[in-house]
mmCIF file with all atom_site columns, C-alpha atoms in Angstrom:
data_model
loop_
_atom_site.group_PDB
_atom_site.id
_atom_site.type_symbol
_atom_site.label_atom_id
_atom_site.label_alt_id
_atom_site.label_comp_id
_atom_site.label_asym_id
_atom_site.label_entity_id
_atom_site.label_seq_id
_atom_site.pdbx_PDB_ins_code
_atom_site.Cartn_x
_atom_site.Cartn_y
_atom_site.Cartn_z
_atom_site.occupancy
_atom_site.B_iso_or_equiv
_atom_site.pdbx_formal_charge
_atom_site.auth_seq_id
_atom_site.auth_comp_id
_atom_site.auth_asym_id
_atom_site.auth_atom_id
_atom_site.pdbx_PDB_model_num
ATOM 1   C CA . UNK A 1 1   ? -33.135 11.268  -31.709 1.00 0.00 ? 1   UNK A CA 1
ATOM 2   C CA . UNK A 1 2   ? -33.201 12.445  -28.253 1.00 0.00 ? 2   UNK A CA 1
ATOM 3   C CA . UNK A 1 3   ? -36.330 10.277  -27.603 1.00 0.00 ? 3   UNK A CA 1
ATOM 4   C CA . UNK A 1 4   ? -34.793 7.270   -29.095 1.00 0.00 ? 4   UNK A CA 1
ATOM 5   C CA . UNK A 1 5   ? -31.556 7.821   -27.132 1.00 0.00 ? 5   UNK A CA 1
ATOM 6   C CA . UNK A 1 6   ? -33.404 7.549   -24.221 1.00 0.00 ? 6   UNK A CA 1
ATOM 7   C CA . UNK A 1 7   ? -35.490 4.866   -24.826 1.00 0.00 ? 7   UNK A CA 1
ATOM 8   C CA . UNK A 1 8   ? -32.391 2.603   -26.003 1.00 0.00 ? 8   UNK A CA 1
ATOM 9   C CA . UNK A 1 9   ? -30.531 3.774   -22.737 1.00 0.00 ? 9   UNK A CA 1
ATOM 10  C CA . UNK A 1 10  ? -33.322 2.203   -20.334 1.00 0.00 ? 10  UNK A CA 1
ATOM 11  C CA . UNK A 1 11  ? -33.981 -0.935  -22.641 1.00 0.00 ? 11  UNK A CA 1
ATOM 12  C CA . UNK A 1 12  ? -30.216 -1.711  -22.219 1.00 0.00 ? 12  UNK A CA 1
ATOM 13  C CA . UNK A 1 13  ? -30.211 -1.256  -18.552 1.00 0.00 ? 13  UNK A CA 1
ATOM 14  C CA . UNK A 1 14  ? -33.093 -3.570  -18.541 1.00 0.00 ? 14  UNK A CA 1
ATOM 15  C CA . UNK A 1 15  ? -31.361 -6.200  -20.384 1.00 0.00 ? 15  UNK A CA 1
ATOM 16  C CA . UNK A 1 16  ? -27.891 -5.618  -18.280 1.00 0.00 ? 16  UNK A CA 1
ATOM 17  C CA . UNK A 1 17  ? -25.698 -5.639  -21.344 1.00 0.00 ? 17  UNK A CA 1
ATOM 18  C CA . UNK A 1 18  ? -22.352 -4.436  -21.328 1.00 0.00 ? 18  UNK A CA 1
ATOM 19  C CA . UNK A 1 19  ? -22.249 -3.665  -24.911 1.00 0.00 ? 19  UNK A CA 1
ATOM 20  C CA . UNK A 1 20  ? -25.676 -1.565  -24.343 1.00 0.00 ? 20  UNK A CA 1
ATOM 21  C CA . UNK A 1 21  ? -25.131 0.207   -21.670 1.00 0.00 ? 21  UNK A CA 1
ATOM 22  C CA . UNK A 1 22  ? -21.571 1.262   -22.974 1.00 0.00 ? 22  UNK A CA 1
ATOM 23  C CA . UNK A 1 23  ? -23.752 2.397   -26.498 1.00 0.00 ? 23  UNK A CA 1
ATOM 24  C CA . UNK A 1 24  ? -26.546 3.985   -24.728 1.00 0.00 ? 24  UNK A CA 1
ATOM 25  C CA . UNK A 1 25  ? -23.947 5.861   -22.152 1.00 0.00 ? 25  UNK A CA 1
ATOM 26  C CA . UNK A 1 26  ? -22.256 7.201   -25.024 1.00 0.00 ? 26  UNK A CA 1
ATOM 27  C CA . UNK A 1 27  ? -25.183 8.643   -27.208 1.00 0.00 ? 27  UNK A CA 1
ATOM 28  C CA . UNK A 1 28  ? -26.205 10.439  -24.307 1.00 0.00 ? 28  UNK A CA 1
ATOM 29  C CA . UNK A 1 29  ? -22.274 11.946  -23.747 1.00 0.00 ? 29  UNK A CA 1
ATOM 30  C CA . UNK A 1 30  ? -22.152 12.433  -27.640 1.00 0.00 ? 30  UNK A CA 1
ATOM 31  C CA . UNK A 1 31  ? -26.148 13.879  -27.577 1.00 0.00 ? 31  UNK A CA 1
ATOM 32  C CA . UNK A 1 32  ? -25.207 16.475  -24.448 1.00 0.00 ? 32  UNK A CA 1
ATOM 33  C CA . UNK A 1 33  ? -27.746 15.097  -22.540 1.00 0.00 ? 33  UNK A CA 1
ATOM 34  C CA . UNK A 1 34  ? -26.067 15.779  -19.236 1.00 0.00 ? 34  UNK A CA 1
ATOM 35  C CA . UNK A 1 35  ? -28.606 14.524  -16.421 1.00 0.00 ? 35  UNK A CA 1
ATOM 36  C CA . UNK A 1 36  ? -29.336 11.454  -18.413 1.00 0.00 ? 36  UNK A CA 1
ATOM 37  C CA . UNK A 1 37  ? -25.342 10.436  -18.537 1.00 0.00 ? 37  UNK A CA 1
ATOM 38  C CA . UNK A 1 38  ? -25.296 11.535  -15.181 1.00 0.00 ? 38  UNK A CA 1
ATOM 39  C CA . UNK A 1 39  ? -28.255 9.122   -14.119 1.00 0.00 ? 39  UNK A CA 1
ATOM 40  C CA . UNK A 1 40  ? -26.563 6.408   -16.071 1.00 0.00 ? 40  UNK A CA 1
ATOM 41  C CA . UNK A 1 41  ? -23.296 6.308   -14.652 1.00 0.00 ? 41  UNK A CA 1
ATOM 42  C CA . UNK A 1 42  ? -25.650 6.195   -11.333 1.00 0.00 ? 42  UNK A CA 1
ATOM 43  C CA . UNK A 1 43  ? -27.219 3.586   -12.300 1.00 0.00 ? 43  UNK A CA 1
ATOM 44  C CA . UNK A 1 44  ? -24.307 1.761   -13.530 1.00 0.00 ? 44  UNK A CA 1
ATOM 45  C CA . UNK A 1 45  ? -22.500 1.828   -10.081 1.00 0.00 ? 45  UNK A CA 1
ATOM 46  C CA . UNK A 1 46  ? -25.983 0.726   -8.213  1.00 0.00 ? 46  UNK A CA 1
ATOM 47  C CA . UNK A 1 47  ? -25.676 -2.284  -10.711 1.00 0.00 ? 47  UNK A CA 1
ATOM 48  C CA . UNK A 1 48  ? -21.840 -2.522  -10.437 1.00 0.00 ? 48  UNK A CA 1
ATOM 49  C CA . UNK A 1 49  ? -21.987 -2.502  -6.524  1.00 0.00 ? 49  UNK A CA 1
ATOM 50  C CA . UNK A 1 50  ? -25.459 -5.228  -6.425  1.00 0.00 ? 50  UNK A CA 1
ATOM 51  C CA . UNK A 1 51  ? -23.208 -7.503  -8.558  1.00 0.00 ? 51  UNK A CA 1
ATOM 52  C CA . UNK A 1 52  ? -20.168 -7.416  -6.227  1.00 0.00 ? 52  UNK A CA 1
ATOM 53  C CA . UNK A 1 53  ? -21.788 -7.822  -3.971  1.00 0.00 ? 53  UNK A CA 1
ATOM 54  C CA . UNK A 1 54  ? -23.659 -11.379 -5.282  1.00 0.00 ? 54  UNK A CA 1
ATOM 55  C CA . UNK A 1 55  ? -20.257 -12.508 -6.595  1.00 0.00 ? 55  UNK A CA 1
ATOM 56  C CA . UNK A 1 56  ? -18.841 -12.026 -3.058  1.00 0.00 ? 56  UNK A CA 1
ATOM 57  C CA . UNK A 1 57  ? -21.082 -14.680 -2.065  1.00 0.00 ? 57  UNK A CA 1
ATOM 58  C CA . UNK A 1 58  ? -21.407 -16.946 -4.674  1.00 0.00 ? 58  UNK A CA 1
ATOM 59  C CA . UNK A 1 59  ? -19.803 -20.195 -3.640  1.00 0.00 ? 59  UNK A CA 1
ATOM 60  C CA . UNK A 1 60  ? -19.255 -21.671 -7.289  1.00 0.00 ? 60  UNK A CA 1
ATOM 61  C CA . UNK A 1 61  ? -16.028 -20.462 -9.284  1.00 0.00 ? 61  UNK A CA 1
ATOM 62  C CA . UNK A 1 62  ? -17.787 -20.622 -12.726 1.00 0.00 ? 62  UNK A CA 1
ATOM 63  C CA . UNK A 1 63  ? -20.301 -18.999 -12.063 1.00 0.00 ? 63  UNK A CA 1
ATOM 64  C CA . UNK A 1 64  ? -18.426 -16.395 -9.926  1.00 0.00 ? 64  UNK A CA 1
ATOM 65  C CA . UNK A 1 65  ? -16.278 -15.848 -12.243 1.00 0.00 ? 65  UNK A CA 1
ATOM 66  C CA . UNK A 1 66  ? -18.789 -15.415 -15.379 1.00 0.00 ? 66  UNK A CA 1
ATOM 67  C CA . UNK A 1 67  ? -19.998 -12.391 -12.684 1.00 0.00 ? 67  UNK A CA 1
ATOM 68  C CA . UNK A 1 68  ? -16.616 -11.241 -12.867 1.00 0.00 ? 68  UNK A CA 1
ATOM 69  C CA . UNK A 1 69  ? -16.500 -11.002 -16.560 1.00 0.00 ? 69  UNK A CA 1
ATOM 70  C CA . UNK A 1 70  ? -19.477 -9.044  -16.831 1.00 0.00 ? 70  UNK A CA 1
ATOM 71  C CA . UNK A 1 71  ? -18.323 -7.182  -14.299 1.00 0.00 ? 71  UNK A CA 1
ATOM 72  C CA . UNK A 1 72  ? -15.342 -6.102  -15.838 1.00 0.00 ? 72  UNK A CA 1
ATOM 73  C CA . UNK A 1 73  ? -16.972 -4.844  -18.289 1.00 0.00 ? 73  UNK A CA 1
ATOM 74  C CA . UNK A 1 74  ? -18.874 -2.158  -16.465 1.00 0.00 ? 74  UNK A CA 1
ATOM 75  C CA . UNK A 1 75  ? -15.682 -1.168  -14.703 1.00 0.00 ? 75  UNK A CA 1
ATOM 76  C CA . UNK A 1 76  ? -14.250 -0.212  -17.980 1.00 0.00 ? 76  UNK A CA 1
ATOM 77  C CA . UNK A 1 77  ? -17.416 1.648   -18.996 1.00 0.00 ? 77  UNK A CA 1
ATOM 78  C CA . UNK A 1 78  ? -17.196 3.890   -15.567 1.00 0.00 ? 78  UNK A CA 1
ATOM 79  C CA . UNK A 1 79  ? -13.187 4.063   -16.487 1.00 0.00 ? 79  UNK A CA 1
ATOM 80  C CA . UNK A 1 80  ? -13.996 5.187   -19.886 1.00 0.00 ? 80  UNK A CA 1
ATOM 81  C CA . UNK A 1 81  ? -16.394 8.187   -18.343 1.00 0.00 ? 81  UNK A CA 1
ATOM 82  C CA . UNK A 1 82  ? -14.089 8.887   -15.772 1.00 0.00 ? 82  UNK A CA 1
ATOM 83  C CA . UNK A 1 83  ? -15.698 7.950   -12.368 1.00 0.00 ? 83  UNK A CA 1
ATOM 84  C CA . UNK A 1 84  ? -14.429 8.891   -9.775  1.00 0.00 ? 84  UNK A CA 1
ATOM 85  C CA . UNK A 1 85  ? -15.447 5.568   -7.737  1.00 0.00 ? 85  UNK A CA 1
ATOM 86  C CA . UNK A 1 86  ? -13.575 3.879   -9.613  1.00 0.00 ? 86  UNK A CA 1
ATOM 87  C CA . UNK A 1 87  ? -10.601 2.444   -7.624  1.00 0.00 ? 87  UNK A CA 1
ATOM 88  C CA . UNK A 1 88  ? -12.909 1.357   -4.912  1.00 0.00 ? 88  UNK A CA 1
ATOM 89  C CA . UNK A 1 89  ? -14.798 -0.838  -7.897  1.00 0.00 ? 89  UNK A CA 1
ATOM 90  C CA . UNK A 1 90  ? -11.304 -2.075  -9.152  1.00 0.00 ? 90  UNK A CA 1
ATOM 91  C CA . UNK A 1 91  ? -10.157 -3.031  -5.999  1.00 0.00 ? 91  UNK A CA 1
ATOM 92  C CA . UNK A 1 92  ? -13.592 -5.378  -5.076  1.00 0.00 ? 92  UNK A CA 1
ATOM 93  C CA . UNK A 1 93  ? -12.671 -6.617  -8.514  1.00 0.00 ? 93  UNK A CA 1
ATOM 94  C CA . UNK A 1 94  ? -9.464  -7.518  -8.023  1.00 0.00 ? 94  UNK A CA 1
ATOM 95  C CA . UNK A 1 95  ? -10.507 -9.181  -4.124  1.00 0.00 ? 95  UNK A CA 1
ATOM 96  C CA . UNK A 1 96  ? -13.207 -11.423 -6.025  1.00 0.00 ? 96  UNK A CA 1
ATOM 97  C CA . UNK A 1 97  ? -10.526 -12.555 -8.918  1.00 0.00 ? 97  UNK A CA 1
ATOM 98  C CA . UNK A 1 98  ? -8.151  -13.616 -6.103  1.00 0.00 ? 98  UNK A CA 1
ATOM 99  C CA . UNK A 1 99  ? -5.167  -11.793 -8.441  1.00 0.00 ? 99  UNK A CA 1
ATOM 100 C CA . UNK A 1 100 ? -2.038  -10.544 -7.065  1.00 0.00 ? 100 UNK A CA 1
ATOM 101 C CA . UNK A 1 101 ? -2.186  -6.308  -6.985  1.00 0.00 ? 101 UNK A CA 1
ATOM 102 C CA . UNK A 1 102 ? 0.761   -4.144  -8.190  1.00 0.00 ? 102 UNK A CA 1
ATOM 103 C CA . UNK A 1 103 ? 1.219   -0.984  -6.963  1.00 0.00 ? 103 UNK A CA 1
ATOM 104 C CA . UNK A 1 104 ? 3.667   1.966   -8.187  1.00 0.00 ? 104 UNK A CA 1
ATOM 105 C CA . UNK A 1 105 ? 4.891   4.984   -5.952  1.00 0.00 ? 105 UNK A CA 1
ATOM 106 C CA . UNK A 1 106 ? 6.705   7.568   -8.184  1.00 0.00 ? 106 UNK A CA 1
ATOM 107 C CA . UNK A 1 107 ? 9.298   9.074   -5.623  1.00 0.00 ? 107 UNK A CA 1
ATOM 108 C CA . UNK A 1 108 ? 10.308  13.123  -5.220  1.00 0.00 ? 108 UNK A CA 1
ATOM 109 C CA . UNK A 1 109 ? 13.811  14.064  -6.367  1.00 0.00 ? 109 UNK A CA 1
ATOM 110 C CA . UNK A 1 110 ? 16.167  13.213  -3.650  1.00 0.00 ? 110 UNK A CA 1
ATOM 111 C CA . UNK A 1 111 ? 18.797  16.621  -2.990  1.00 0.00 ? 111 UNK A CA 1
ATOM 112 C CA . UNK A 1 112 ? 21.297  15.131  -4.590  1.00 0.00 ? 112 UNK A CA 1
ATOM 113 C CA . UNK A 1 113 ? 18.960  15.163  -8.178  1.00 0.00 ? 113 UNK A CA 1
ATOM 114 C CA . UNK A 1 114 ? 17.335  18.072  -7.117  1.00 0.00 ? 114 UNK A CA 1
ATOM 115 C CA . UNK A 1 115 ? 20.727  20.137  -7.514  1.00 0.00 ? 115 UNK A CA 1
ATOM 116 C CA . UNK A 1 116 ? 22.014  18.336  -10.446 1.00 0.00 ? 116 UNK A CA 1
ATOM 117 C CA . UNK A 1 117 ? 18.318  19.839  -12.101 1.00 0.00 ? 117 UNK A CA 1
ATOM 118 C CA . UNK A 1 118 ? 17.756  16.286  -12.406 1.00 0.00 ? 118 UNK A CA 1
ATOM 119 C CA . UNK A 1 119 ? 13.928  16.268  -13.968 1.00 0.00 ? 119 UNK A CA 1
ATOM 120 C CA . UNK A 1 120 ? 11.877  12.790  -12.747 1.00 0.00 ? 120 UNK A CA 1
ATOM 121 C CA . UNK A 1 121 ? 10.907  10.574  -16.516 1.00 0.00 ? 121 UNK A CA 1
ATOM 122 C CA . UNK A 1 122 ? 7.431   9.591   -15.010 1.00 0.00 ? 122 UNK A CA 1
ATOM 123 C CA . UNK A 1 123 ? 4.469   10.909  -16.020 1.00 0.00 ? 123 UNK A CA 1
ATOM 124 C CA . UNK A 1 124 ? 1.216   9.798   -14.751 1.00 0.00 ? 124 UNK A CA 1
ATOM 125 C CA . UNK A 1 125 ? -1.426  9.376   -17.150 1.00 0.00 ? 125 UNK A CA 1
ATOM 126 C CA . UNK A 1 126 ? -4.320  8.410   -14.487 1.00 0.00 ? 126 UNK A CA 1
ATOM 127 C CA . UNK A 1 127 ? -4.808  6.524   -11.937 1.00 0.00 ? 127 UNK A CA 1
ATOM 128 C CA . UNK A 1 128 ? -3.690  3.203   -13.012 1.00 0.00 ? 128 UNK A CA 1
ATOM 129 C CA . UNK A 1 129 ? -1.080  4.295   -16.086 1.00 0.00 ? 129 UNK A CA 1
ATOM 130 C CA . UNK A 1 130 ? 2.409   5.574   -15.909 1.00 0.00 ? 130 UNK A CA 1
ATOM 131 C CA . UNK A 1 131 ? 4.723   6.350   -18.901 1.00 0.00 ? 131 UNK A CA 1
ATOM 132 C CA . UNK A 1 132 ? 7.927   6.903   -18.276 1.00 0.00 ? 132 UNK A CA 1
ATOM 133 C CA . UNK A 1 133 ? 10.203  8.341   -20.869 1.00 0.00 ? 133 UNK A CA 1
ATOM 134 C CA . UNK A 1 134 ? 13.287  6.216   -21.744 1.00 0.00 ? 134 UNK A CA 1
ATOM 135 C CA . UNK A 1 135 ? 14.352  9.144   -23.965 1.00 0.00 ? 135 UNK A CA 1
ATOM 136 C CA . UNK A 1 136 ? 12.395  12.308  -25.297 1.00 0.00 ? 136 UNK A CA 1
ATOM 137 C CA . UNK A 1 137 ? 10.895  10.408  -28.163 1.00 0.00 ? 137 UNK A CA 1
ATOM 138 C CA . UNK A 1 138 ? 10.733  6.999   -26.772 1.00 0.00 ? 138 UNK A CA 1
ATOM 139 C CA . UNK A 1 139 ? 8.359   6.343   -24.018 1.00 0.00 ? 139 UNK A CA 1
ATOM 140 C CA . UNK A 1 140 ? 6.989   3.171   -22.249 1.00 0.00 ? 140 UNK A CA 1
ATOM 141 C CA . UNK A 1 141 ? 3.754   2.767   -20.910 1.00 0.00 ? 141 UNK A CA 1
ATOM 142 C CA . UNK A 1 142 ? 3.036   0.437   -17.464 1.00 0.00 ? 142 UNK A CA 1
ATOM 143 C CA . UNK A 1 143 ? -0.564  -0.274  -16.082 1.00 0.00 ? 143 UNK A CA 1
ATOM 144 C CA . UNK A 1 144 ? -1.042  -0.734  -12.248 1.00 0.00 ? 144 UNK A CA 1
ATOM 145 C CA . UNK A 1 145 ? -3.545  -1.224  -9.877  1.00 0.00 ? 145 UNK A CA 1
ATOM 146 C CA . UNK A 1 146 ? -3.093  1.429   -7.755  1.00 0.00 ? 146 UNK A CA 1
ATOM 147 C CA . UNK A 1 147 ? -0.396  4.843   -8.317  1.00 0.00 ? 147 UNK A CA 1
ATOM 148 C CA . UNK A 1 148 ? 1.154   7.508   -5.604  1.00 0.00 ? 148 UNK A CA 1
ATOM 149 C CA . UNK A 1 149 ? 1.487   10.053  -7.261  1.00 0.00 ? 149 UNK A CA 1
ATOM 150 C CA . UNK A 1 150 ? 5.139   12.232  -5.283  1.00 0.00 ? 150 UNK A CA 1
ATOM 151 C CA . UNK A 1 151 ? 3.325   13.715  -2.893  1.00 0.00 ? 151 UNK A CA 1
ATOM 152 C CA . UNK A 1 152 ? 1.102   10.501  -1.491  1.00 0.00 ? 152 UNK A CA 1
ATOM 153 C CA . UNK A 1 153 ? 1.229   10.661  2.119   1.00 0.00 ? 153 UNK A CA 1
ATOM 154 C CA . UNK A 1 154 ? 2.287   7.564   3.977   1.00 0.00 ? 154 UNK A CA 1
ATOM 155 C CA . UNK A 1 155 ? -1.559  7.397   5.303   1.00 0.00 ? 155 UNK A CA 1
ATOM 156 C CA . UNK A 1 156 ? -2.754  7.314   1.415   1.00 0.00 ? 156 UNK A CA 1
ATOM 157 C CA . UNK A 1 157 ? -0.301  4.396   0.705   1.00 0.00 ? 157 UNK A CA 1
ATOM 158 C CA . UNK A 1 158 ? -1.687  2.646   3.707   1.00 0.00 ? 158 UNK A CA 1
ATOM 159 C CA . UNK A 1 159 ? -5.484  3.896   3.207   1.00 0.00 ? 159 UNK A CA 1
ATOM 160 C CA . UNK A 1 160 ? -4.991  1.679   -0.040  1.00 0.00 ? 160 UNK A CA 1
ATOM 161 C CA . UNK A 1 161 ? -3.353  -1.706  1.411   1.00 0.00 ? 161 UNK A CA 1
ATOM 162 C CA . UNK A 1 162 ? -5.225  -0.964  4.803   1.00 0.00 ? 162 UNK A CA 1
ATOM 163 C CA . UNK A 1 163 ? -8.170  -4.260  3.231   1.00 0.00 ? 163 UNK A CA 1
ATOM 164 C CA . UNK A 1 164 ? -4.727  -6.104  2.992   1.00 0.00 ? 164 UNK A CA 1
ATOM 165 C CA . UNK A 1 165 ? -3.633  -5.934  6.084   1.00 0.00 ? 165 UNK A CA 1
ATOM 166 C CA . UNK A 1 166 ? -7.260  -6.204  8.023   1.00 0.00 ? 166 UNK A CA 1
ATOM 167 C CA . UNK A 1 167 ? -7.658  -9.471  5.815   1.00 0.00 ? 167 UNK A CA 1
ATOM 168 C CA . UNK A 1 168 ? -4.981  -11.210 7.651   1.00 0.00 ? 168 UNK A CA 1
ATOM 169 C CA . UNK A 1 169 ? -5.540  -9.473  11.029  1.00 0.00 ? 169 UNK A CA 1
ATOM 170 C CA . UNK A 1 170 ? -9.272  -11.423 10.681  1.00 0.00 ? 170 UNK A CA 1
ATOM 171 C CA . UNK A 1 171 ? -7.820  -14.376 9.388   1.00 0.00 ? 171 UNK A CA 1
ATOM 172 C CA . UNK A 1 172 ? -9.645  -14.307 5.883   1.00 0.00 ? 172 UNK A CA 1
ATOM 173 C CA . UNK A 1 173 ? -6.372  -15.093 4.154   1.00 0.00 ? 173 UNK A CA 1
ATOM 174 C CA . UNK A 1 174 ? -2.793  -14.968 3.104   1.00 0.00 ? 174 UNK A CA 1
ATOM 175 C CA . UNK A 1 175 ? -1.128  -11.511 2.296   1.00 0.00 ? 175 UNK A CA 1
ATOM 176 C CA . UNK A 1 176 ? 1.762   -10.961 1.499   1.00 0.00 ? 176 UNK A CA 1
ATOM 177 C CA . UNK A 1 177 ? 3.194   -7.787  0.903   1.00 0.00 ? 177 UNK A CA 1
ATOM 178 C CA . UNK A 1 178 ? 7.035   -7.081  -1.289  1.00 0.00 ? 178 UNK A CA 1
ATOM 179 C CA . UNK A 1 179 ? 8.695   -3.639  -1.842  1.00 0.00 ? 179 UNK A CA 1
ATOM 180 C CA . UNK A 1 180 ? 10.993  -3.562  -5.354  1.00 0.00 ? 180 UNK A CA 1
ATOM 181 C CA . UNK A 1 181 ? 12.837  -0.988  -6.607  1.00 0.00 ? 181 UNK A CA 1
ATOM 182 C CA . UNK A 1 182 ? 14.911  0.375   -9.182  1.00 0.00 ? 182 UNK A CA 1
ATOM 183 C CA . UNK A 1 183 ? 17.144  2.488   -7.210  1.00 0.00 ? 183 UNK A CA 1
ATOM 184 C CA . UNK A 1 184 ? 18.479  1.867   -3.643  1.00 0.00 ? 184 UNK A CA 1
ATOM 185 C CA . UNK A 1 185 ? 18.186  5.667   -2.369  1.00 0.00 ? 185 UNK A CA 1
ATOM 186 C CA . UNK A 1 186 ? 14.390  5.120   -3.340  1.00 0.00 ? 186 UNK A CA 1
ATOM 187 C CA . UNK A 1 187 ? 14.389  2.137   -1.198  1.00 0.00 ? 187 UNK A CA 1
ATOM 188 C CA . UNK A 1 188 ? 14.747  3.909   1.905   1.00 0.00 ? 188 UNK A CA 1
ATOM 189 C CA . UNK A 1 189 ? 12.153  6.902   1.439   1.00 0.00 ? 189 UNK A CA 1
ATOM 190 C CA . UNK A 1 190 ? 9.471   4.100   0.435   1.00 0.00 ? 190 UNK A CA 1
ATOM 191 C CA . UNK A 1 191 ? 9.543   3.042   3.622   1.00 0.00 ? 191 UNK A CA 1
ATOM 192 C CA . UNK A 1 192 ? 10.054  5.808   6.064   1.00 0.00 ? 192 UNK A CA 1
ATOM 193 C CA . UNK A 1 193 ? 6.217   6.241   8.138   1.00 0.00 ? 193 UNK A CA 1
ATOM 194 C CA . UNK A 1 194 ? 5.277   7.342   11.821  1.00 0.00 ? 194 UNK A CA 1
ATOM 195 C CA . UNK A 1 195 ? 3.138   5.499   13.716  1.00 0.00 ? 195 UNK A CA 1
ATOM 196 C CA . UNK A 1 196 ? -0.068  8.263   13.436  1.00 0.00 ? 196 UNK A CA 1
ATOM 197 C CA . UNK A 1 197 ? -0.120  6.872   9.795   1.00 0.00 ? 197 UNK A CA 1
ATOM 198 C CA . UNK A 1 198 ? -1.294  3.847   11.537  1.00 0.00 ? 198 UNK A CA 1
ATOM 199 C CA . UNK A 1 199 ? -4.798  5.466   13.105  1.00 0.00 ? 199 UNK A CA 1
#
């Protein structure tokens, strides 16, 4: 079985299909064979990376955008085994769709709801899911493409819109950039940053 595993595992890289790959990847996780899920997921960002890299300069939308399909699919195979390059893959994703990005900072407890024992109703479930609880049996999942977690640092935040902004400083493209909010104190501590964040 081993053998076979094996054996299916390089015949699907070979053939660069999603469906494959995702089967071979997970007889090898469900088989314990360690190094060769290890080499997989490997080989599955080498692949991942080569084909952003082609869409990025592929000039016709179809077929761009067939690339982005497929692509799509490996980024939810490396999701589904938890890589940790992930958001880096998401985010040339997301550049090569042209789609608008949503991003979600959960904020600290201000005093104020820190004395009232005030408990925050977000939970995050990883890296691009929140669920916040709308009571203690009824909760309400959101999916983003980026979360800050409390204790992000103003350089994280930027670290993660920092493409953004050098996009527009090289003249690549429109950005544009809008805060929301559901509470006005939160409004305030979104925003607060020193200029060393900037470096």
């Amino acid at each position: 079985m081993t053998l076979e595993a094996k054996e299916a595992l390089a015949q699907a890289f070979e053939s660069r299909s999603p469906a494959d790959i995702r089967k071979g990847i997970s007889s090898c996780r469900q088989l314990l064979l360690n190094e060769e899920h290890g080499g997989a997921m490997t080989q599955l960002r080498g692949i991942t990376e080569e084909d952003i890299a082609l869409a990025r300069t592929d000039h016709d939308r179809e077929s761009r955008m067939a690339r982005v399909a497929i692509l799509e699919q490996f980024i939810s195979i490396l999701r589904e085994n938890g890589d940790k390059q992930l958001r880096g893959f998401h985010n040339d994703l997301q550049d090569l769709k042209g789609a608008l990005r949503v991003f979600c900072r959960v904020r600290p407890l201000n005093g104020r709801e820190i004395k009232k024992n005030d408990t925050i109703a977000v939970e995050i479930v990883d890296p691009f899911t929140v669920s916040v609880s709308k009571s203690e049996t009824d909760k309400q999942t959101f999916s983003y493409d980026a979360i800050f977690a409390q204790g992000t640092s103003q350089a994280d935040v930027f670290a993660e819109c920092k493409g953004l902004v050098m996009r527009t400083v090289g003249s690549e493209g429109a950005v544009c950039t809008y805060k929301g909010y559901l509470d006005v104190p939160g409004c305030t501590w979104t925003w607060v940053r020193t200029w060393t964040c900037l470096a």
